[in-house]
XYZ file of C-alpha atoms in Angstrom:
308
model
C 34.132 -7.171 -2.936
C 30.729 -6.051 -1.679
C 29.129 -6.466 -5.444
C 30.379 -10.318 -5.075
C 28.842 -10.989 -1.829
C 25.679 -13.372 -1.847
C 22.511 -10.353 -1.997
C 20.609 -11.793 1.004
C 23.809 -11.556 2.686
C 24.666 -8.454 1.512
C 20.990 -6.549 3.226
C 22.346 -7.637 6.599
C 26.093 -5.911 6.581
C 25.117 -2.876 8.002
C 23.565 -4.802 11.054
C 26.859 -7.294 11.739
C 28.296 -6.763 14.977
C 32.333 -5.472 14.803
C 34.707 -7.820 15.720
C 37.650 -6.413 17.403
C 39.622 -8.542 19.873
C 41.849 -6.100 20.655
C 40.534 -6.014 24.370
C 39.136 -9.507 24.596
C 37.554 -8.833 28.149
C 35.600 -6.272 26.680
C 34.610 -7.818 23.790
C 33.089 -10.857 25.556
C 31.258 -8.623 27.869
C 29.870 -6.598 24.591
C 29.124 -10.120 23.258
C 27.009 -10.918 26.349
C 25.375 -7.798 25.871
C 24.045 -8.587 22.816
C 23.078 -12.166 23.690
C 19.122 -13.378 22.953
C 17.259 -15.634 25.128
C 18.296 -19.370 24.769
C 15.229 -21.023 23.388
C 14.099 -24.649 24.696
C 11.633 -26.483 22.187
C 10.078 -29.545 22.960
C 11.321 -33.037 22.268
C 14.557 -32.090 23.456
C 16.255 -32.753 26.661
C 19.155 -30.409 27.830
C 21.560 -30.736 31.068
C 24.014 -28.731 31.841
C 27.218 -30.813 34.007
C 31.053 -30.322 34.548
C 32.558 -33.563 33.376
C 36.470 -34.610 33.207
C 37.789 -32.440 36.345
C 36.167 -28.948 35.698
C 35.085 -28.760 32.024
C 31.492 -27.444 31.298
C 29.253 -29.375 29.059
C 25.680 -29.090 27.694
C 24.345 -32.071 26.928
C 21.289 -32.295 24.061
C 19.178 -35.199 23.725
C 16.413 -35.781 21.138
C 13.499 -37.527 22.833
C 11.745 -38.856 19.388
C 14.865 -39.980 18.590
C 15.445 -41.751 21.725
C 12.256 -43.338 21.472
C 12.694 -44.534 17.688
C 15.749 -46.041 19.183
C 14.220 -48.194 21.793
C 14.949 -49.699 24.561
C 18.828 -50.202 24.552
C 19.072 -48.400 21.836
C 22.199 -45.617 21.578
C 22.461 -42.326 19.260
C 25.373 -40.911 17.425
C 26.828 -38.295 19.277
C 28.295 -35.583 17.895
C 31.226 -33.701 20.375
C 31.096 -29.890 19.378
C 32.958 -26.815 19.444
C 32.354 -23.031 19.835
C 33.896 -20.533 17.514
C 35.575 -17.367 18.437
C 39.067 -17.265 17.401
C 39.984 -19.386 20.804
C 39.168 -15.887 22.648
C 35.421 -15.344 22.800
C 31.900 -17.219 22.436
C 31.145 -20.069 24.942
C 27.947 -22.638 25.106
C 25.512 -20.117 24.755
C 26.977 -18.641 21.986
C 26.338 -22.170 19.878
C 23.391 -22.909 21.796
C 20.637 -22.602 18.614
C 22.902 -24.532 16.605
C 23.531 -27.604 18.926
C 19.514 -27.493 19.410
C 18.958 -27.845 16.037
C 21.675 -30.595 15.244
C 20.091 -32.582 18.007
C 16.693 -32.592 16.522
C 17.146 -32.434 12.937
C 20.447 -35.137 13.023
C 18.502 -37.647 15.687
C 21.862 -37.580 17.595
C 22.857 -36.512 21.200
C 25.251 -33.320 21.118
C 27.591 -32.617 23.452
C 28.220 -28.770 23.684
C 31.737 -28.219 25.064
C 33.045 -24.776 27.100
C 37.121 -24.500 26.612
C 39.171 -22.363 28.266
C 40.077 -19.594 26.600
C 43.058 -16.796 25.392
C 44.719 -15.019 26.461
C 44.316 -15.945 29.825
C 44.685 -19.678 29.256
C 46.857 -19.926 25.777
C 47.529 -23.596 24.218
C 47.247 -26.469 25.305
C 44.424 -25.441 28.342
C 41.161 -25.234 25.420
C 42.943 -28.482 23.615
C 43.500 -30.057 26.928
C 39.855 -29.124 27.759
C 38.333 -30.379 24.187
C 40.472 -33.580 24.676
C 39.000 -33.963 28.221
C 35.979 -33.790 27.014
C 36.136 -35.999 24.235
C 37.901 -38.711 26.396
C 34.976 -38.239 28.990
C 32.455 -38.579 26.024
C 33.981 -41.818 25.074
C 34.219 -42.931 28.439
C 30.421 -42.749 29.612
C 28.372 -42.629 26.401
C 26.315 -44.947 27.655
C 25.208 -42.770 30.711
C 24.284 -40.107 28.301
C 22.380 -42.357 25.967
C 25.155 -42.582 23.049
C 26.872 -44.887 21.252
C 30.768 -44.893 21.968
C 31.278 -46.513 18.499
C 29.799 -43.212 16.836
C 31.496 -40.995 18.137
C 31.733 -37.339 15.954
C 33.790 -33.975 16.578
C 32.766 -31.024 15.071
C 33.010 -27.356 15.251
C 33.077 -24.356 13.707
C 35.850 -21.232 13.374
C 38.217 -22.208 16.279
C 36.274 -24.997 17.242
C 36.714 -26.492 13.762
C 40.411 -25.924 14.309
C 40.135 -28.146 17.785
C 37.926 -30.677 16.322
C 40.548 -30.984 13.675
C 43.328 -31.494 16.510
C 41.225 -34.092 18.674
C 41.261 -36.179 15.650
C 44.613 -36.125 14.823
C 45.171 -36.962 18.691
C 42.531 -39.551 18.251
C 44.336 -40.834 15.742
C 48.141 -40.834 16.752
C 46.572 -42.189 20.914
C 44.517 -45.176 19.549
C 41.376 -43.464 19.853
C 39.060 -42.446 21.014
C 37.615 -43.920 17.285
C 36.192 -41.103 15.765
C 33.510 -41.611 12.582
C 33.368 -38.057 11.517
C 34.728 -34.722 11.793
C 33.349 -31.710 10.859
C 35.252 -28.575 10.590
C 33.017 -25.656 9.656
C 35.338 -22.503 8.263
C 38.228 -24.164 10.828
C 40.838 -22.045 12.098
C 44.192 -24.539 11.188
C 46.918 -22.858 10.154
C 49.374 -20.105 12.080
C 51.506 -19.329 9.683
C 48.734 -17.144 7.995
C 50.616 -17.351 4.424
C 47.586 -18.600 2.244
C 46.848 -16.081 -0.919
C 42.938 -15.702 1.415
C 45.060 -14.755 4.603
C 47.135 -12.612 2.844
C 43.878 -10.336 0.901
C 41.893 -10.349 3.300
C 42.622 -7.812 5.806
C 38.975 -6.160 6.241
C 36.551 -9.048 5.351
C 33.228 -8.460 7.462
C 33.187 -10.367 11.055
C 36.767 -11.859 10.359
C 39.811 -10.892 8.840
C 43.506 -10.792 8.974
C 43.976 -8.475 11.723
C 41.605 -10.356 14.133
C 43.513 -13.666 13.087
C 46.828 -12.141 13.968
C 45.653 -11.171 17.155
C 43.957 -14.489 17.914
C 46.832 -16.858 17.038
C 49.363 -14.067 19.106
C 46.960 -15.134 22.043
C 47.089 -18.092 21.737
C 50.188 -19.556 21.061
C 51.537 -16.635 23.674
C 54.704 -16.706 22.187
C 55.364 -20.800 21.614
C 55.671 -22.422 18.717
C 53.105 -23.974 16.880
C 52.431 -27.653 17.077
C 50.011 -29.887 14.777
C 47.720 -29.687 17.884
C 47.441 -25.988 18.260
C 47.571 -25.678 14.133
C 46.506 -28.906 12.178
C 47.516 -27.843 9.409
C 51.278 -28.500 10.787
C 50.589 -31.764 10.945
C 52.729 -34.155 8.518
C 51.020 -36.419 8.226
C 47.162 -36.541 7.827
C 46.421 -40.246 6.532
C 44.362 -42.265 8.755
C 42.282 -39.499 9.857
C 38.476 -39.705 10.496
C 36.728 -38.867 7.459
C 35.637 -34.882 7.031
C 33.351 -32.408 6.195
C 35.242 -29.187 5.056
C 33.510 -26.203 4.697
C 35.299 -22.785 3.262
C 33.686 -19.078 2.567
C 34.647 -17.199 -0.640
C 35.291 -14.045 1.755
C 36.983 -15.915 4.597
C 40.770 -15.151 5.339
C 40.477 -18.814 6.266
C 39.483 -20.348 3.218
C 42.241 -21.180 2.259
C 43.837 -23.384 4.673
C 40.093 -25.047 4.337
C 40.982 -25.885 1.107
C 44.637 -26.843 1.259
C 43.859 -28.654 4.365
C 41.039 -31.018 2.323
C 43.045 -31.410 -0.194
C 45.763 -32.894 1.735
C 43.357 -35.855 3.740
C 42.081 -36.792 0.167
C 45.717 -36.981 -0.906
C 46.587 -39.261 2.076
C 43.135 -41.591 1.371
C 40.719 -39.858 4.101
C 37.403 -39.880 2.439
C 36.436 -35.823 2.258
C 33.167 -33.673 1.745
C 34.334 -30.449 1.006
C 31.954 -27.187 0.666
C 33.340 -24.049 -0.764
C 30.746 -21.438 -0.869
C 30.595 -18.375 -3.232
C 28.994 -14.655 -1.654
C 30.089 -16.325 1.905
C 32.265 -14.197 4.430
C 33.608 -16.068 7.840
C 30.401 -16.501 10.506
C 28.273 -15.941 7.786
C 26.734 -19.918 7.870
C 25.050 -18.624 10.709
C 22.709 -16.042 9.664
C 19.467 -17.807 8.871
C 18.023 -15.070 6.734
C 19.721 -16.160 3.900
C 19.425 -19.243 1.615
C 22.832 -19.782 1.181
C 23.223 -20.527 5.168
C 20.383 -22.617 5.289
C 21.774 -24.754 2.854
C 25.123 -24.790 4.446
C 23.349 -25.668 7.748
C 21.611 -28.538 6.071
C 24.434 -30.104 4.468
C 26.396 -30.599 7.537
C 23.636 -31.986 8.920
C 22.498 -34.606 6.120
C 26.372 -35.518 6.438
C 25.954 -35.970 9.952
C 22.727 -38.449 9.497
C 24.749 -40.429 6.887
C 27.881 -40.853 9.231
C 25.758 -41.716 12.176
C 23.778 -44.051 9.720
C 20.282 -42.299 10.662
C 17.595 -41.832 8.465
């Protein structure tokens, strides 16, 4: 496999961290470890607040943007999700990512911290991610956003909530969603795709670590469409999508099958699959193929909030 992997991702292997969630509490804490500075650039205004009965936010708001807007004006806001397998990361973790949607989108992002698994299995993080969302839709105007552009989005396990909220969205009346971005999404727990199945020591994620994550998670229940979207039997209706899948991602997959369905049922579909690409690899700016990947959610973004 390594011969196949994209080069400029192939130089930074030997630096990737392990990831073994085998003792989650200990992984976090090694995650923690390794954590940078968060970095602050101008023209953007962060706050940190616990909306919806106890659930963490950080909120990201583009000042130029603001300004272009005028007075009255309101920004797309895009309602995101850390990755992790629904055990690790939180809103640091996403942090650069969130800054630079904010800034290069023109939209306010709202950075959401779930619970997490083991010790809080389905529903808490969906209840928390739904709470949020709700909340979002409920006082966008406070936060300088428009509650009629309204985006979820997330990537890994976060792309496998975002992917839930909008079928809740959908099946609850809203809240109306105009996007959804699922990033290498987590959506299926029956882990029978031909990806899931080859897989099994792929570099950051593979099928071990997914076993693990969904036996967290579900702690023993069975799956429904809003733990695993891809459950779901119906998809039609949905907010329209960006899909992205990685040639080296036990995930991919489900990506796939899961895109393919919403066109099937008439939800209009952007989907990315990405050759040399491993799970988590999107995020390591080094290489060209990331960038790109970066970019492209984010020119979908500026076209779904109508910006630019």
């Amino acid at each position: 496999m390594d011969h196949r992997i994209d080069p400029e991702l192939l130089a930074v292997l030997p630096y990737l961290p392990t990831v073994d969630i085998a003792e989650p509490a200990a992984f976090r804490a090694a995650q923690r470890a390794r954590a940078q500075p968060l970095q602050r650039p101008a023209g953007l205004l962060v706050e940190d607040r616990v909306v919806a009965g106890g659930v963490p936010v950080r909120i990201y708001t583009p000042t130029a943007a603001v300004e272009a807007a005028g007075a009255g004006g309101a920004l797309g806001v895009l309602v995101w999700f850390h990755g992790g397998g629904f055990v690790f990361g939180d809103m640091d973790s996403t942090d650069g990512s969130c800054v630079a949607t904010a800034l290069e989108v023109g939209c306010v992002v709202v950075n959401v911290e779930y619970r997490l698994a083991p010790e809080d299995p389905f529903p808490a993080g969906f209840d928390d991610a739904w709470a949020a969302l709700r909340w979002v839709a409920e006082h966008a105007a406070s936060i300088g956003a428009d509650a009629g552009r309204i985006a979820v989005g997330g990537v890994s396990a976060g792309g496998g909530l975002a992917a839930a909220l909008a079928l809740r969205a959908r099946d609850e009346g809203g809240p109306a969603l105009v996007y959804q971005v699922l990033d290498t999404a987590v959506l299926d727990d029956r882990l029978d795709t031909p990806s899931m199945r080859e897989f099994d020591a792929t570099p950051l994620w593979s099928r071990p670590q997914a076993e693990l994550s969904w036996r967290y998670y579900l702690a023993g229940a069975e799956a429904s469409a809003y733990a695993a979207p891809a459950r779901a039997e119906d998809v039609a209706g949905l907010a329209p999508a960006y899909i992205t899948a990685n040639e080296f991602d036990p995930l991919r997959d489900e990506a796939i099958e899961y895109a393919v369905r919403l066109i099937r049922a008439g939800v209009p579909v952007e989907l990315h699959h990405r050759p040399g690409t491993f799970h988590g690899s999107n995020a390591i700016p080094s290489a060209d193929v990331s960038r790109r990947a970066l970019e492209d959610i984010r020119r979908a973004l500026r076209a779904a909030f109508r910006v630019g």
